[in-house]
mmCIF file of N, CA and C in Angstrom:
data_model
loop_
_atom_site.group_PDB
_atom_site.id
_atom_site.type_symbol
_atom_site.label_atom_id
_atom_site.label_comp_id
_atom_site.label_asym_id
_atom_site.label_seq_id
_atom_site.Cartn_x
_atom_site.Cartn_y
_atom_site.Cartn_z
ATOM 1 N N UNK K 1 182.316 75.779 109.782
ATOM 2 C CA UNK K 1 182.841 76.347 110.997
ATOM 3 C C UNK K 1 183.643 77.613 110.685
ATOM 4 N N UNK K 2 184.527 77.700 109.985
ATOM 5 C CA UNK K 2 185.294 79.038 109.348
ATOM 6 C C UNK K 2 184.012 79.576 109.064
ATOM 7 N N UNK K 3 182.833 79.913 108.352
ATOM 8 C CA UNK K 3 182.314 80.663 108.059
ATOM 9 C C UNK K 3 181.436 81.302 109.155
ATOM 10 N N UNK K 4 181.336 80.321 110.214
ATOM 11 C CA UNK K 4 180.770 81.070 111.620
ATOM 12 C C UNK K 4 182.171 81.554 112.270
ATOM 13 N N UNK K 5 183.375 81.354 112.210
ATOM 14 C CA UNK K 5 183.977 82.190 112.980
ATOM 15 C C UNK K 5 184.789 83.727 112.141
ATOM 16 N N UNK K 6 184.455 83.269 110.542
ATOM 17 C CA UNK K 6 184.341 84.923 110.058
ATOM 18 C C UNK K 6 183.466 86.153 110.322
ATOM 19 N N UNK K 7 182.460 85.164 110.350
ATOM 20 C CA UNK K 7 181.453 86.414 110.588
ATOM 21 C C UNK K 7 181.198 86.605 112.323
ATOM 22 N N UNK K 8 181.619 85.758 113.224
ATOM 23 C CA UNK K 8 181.877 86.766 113.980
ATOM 24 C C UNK K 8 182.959 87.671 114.352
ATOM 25 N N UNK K 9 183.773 87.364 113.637
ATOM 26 C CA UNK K 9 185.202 88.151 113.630
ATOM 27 C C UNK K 9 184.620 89.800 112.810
ATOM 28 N N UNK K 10 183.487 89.331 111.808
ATOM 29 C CA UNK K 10 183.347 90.610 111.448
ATOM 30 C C UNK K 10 183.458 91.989 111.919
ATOM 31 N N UNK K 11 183.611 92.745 111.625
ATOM 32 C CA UNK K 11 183.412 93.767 112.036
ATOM 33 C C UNK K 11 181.740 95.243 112.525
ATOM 34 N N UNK K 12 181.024 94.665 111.843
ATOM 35 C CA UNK K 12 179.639 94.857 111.764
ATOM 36 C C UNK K 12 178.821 93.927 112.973
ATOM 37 N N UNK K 13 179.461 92.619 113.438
ATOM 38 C CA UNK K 13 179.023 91.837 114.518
ATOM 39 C C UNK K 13 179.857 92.175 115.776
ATOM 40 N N UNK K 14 181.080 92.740 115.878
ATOM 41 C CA UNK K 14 181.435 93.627 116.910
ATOM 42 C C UNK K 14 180.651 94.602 117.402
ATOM 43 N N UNK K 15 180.535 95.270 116.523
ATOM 44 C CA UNK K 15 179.919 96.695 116.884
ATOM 45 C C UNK K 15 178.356 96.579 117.753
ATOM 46 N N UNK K 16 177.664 95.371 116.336
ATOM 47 C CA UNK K 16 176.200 94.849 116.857
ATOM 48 C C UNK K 16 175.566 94.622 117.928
ATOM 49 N N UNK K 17 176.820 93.228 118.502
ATOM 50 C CA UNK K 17 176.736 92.659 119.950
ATOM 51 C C UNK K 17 177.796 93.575 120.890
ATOM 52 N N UNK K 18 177.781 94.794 120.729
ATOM 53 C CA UNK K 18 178.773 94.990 121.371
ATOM 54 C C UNK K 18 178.722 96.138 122.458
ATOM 55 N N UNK K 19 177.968 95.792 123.926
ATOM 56 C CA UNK K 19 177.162 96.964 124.910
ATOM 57 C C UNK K 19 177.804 97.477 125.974
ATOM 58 N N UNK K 20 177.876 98.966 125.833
ATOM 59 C CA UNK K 20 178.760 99.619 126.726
ATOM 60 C C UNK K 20 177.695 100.251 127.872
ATOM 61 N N UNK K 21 177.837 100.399 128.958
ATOM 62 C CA UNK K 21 177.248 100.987 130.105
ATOM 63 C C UNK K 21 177.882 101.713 130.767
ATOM 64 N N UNK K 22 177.454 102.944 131.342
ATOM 65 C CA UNK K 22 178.611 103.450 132.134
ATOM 66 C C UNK K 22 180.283 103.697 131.520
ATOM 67 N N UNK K 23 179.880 103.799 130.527
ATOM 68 C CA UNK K 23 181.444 103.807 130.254
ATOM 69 C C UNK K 23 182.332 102.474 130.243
ATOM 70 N N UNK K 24 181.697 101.247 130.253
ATOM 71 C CA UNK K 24 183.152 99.998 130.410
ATOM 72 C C UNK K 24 181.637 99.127 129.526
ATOM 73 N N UNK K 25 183.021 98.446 128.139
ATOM 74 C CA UNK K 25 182.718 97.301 127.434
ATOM 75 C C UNK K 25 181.626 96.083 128.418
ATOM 76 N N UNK K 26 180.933 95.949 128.349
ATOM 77 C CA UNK K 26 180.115 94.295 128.350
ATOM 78 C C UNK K 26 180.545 93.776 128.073
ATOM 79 N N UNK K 27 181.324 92.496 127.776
ATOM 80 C CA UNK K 27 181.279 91.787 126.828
ATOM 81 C C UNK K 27 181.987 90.257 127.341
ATOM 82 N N UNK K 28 181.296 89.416 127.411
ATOM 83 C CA UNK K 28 182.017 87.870 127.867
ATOM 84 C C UNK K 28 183.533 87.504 127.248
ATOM 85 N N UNK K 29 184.149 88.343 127.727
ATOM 86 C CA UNK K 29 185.875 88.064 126.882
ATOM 87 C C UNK K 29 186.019 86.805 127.233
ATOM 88 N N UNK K 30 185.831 85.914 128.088
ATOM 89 C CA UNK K 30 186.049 84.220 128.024
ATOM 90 C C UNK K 30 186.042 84.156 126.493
ATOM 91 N N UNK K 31 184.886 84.514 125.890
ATOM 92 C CA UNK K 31 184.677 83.717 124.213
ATOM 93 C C UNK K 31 186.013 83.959 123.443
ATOM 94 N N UNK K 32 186.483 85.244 123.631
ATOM 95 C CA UNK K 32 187.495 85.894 123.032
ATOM 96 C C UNK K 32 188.769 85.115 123.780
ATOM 97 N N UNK K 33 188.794 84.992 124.846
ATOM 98 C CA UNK K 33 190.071 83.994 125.389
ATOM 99 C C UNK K 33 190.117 82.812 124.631
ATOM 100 N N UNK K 34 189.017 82.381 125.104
ATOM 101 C CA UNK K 34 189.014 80.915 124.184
ATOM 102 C C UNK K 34 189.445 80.991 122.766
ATOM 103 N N UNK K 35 188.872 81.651 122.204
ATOM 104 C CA UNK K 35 189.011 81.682 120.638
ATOM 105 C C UNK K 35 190.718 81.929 120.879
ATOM 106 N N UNK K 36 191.878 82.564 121.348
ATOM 107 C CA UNK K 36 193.144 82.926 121.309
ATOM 108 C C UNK K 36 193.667 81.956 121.357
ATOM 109 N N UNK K 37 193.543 81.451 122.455
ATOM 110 C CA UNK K 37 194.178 80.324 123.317
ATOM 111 C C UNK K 37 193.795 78.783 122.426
ATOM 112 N N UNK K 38 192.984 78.822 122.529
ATOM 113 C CA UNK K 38 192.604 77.665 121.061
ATOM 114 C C UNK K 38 193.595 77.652 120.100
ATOM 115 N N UNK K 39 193.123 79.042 119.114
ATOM 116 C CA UNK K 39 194.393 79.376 117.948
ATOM 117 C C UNK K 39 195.606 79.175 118.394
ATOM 118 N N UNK K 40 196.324 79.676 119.168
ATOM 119 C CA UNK K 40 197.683 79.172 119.741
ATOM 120 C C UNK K 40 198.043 77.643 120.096
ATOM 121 N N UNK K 41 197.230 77.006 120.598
ATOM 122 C CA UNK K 41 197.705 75.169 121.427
ATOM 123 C C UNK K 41 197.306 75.241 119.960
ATOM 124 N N UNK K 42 196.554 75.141 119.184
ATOM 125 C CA UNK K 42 195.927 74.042 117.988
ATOM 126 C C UNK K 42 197.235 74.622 116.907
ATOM 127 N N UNK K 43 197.889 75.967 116.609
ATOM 128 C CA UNK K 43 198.861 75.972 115.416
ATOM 129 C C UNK K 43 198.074 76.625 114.657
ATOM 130 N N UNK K 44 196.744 76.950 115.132
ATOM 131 C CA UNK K 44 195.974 77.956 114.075
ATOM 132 C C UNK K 44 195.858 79.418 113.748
ATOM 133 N N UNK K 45 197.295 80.198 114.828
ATOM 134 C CA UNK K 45 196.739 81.808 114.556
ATOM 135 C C UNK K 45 197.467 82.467 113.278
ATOM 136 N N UNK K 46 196.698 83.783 113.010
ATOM 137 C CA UNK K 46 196.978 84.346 111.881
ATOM 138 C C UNK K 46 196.316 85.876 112.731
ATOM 139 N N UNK K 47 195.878 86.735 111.545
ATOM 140 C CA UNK K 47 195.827 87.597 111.855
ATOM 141 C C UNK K 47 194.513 88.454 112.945
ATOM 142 N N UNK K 48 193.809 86.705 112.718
ATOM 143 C CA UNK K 48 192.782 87.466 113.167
ATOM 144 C C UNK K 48 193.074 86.774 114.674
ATOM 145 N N UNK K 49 193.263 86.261 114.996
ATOM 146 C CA UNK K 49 194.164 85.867 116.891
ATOM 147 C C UNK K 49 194.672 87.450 116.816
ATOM 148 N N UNK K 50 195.648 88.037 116.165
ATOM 149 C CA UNK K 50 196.139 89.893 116.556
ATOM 150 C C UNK K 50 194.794 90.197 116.911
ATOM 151 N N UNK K 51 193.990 90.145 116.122
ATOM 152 C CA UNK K 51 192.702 90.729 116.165
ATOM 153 C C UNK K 51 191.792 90.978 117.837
ATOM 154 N N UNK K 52 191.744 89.256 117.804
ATOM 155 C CA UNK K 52 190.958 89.315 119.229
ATOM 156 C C UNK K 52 191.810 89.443 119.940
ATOM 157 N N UNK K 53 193.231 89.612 120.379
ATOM 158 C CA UNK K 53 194.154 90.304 121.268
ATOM 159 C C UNK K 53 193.191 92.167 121.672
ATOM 160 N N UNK K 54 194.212 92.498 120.324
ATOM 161 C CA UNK K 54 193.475 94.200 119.991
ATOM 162 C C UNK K 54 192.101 94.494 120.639
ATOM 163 N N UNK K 55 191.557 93.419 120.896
ATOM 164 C CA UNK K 55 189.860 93.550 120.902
ATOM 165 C C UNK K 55 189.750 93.703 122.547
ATOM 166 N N UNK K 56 190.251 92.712 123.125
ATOM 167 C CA UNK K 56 190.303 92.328 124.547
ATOM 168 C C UNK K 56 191.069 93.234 125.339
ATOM 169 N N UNK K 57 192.138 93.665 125.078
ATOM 170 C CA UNK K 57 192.634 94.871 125.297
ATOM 171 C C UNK K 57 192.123 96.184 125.164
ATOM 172 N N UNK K 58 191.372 96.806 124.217
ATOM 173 C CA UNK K 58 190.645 97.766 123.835
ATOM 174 C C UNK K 58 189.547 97.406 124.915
ATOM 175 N N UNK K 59 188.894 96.276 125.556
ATOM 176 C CA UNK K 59 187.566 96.364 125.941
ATOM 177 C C UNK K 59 188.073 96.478 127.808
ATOM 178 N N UNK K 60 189.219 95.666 128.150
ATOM 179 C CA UNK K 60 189.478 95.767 129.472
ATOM 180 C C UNK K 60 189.216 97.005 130.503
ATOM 181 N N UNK K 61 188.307 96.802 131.436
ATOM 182 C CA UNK K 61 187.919 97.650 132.591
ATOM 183 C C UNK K 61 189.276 97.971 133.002
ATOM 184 N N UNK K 62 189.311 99.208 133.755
ATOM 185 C CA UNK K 62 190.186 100.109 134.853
ATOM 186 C C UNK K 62 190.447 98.860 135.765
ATOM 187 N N UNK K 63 189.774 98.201 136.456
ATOM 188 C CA UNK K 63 190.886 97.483 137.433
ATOM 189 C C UNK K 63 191.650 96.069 136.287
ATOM 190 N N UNK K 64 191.627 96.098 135.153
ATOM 191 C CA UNK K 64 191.937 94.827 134.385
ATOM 192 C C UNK K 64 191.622 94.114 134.098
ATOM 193 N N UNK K 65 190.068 93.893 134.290
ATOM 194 C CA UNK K 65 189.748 92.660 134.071
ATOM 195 C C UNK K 65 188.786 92.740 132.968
ATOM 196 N N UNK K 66 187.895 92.114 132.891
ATOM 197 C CA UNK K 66 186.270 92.064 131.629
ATOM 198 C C UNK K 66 185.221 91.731 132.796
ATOM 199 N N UNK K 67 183.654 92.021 132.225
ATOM 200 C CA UNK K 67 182.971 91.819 132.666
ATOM 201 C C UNK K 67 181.739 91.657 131.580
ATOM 202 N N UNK K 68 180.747 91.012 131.848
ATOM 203 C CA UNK K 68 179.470 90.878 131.330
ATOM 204 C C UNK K 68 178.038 91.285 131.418
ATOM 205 N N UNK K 69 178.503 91.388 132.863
ATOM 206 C CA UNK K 69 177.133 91.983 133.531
ATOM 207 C C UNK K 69 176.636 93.481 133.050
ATOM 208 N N UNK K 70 174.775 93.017 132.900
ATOM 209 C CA UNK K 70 173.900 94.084 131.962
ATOM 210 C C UNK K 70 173.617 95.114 133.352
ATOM 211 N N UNK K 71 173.834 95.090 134.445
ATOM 212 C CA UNK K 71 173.787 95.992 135.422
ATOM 213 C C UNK K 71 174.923 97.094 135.428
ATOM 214 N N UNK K 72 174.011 98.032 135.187
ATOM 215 C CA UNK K 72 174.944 99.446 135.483
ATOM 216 C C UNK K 72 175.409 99.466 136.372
ATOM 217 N N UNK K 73 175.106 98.686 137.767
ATOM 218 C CA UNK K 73 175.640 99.049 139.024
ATOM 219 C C UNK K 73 177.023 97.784 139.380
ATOM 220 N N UNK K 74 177.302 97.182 137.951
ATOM 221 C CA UNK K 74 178.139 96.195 137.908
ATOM 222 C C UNK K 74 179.698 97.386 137.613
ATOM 223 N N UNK K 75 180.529 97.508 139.077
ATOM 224 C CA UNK K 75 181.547 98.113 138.761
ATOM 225 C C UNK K 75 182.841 97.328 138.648
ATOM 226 N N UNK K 76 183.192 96.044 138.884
ATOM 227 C CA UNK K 76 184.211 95.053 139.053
ATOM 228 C C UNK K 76 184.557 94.393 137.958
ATOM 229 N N UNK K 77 185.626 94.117 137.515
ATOM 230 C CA UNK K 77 185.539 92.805 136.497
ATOM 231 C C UNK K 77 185.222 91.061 137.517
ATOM 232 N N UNK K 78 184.530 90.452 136.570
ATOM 233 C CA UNK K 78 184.433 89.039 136.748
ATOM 234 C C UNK K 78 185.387 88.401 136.988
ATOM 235 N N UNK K 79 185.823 87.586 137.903
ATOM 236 C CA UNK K 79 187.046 86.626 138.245
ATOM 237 C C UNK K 79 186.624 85.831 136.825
ATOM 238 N N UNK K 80 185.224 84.945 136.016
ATOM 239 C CA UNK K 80 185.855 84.073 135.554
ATOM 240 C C UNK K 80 185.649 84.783 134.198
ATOM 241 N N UNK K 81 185.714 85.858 133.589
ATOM 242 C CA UNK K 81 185.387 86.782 132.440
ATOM 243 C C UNK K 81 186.698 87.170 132.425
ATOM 244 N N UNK K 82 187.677 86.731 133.437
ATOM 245 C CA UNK K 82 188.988 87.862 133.453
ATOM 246 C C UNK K 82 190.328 86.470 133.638
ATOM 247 N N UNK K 83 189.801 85.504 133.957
ATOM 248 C CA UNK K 83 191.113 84.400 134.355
ATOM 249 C C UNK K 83 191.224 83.914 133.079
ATOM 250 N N UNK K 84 190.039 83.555 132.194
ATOM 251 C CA UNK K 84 190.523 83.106 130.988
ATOM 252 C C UNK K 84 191.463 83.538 130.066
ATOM 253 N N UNK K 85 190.628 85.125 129.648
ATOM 254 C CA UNK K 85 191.384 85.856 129.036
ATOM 255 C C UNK K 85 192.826 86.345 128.904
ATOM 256 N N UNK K 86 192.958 86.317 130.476
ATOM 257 C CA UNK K 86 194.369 86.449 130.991
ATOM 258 C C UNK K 86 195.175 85.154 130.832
ATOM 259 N N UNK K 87 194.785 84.291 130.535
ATOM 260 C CA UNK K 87 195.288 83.038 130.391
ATOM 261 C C UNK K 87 195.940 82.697 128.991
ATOM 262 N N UNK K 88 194.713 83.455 128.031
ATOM 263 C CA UNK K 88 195.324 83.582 126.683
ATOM 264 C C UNK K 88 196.032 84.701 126.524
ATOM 265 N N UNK K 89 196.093 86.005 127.011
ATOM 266 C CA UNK K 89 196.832 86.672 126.271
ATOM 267 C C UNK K 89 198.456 86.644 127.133
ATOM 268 N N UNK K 90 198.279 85.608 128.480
ATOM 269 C CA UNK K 90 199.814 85.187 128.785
ATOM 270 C C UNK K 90 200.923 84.252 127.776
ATOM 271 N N UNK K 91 199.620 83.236 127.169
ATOM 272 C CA UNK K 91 200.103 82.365 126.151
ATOM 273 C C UNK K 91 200.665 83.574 124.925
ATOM 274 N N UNK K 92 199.632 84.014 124.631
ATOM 275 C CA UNK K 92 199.729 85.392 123.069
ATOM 276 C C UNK K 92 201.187 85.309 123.572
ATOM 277 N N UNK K 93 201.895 86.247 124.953
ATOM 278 C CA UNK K 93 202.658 86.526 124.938
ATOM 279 C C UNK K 93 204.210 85.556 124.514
ATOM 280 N N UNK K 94 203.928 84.494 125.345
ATOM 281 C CA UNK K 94 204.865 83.425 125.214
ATOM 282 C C UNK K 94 204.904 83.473 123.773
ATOM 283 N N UNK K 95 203.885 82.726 122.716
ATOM 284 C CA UNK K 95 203.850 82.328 121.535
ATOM 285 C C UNK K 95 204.819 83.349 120.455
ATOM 286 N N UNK K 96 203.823 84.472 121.115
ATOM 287 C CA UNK K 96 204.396 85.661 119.676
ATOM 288 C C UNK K 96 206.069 86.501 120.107
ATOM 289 N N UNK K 97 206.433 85.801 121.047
ATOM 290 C CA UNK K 97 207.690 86.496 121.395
ATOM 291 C C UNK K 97 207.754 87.961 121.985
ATOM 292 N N UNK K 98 206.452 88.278 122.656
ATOM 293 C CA UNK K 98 206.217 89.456 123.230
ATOM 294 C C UNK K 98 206.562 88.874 124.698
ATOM 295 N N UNK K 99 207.390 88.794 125.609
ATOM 296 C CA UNK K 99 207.273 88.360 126.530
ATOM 297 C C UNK K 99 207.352 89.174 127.749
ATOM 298 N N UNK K 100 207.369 90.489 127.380
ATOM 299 C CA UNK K 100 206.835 91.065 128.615
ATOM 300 C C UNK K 100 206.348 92.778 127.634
ATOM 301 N N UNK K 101 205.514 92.266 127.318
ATOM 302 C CA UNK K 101 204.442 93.630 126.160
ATOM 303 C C UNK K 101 204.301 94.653 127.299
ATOM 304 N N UNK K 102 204.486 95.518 126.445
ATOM 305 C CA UNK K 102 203.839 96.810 127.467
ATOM 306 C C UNK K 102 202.292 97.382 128.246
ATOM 307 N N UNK K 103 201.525 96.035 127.488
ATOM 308 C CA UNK K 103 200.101 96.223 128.697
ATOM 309 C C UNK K 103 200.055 95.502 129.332
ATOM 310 N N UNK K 104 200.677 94.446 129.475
ATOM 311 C CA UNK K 104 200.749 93.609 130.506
ATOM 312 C C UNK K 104 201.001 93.600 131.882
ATOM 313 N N UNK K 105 202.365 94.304 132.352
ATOM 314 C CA UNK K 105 202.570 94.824 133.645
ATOM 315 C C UNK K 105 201.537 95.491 133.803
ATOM 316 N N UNK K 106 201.108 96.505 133.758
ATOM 317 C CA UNK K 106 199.902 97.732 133.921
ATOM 318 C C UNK K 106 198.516 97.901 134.281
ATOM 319 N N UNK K 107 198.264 96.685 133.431
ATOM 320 C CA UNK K 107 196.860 95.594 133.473
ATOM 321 C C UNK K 107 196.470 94.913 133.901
ATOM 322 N N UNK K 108 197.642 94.239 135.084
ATOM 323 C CA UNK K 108 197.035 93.195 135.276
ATOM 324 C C UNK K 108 196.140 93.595 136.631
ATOM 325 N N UNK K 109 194.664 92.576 136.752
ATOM 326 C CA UNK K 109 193.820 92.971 137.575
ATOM 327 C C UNK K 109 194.242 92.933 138.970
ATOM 328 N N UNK K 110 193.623 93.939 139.470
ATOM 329 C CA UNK K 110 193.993 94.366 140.640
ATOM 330 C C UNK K 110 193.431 93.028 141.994
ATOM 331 N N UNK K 111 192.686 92.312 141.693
ATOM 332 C CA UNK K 111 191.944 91.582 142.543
ATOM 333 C C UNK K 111 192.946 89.999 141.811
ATOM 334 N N UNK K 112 193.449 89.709 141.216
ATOM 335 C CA UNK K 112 194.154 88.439 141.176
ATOM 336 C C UNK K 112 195.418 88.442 142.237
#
């Protein structure tokens, strides 16, 4: 199991699976929530939880949220691509003593 969640942590499997349209990330950030939020309740983060923070943040659409959809004409983030995520990086915050980070106010989606 560590060796499937190194290599997708890789960096070469970011880039791979990783499809931009129009200008805004693709990408199912649920997986990336999960994976945070996991590491945090279970006692398991290290550096690479910073990691998929950095990641999810870097990929977040203009109104705040994530999305997945392969349609160009997909301009919204996903309610459930965007509740997770937001779910973990509220925990991130609690956990790591960031409790009110500076992307947080700013970010948060406009449709919650």
């Amino acid at each position: 199991m560590e060796d499937t969640f190194n290599e997708w942590m890789n960096r070469e499997h970011e880039t791979k699976h990783l499809r931009v349209i129009d200008g805004r990330v693709r990408r199912c950030a649920s997986q990336e929530g999960y994976a945070i939020w996991c590491s945090l309740r279970l006692g398991f983060a290290d550096n690479r939880t910073e990691e998929l923070v950095n990641r999810l943040l870097k990929w977040q659409w203009p109104d705040g949220g994530w999305n997945c959809d392969k349609l160009p004409e997909a301009d919204t983030s996903s309610f459930m691509e965007t509740l997770i995520p937001l779910r973990a990086l509220a925990l991130y915050a609690k956990v790591s003593g960031k409790r009110r980070p500076e992307w947080l106010p700013n970010r948060l989606p406009r449709f919650f």
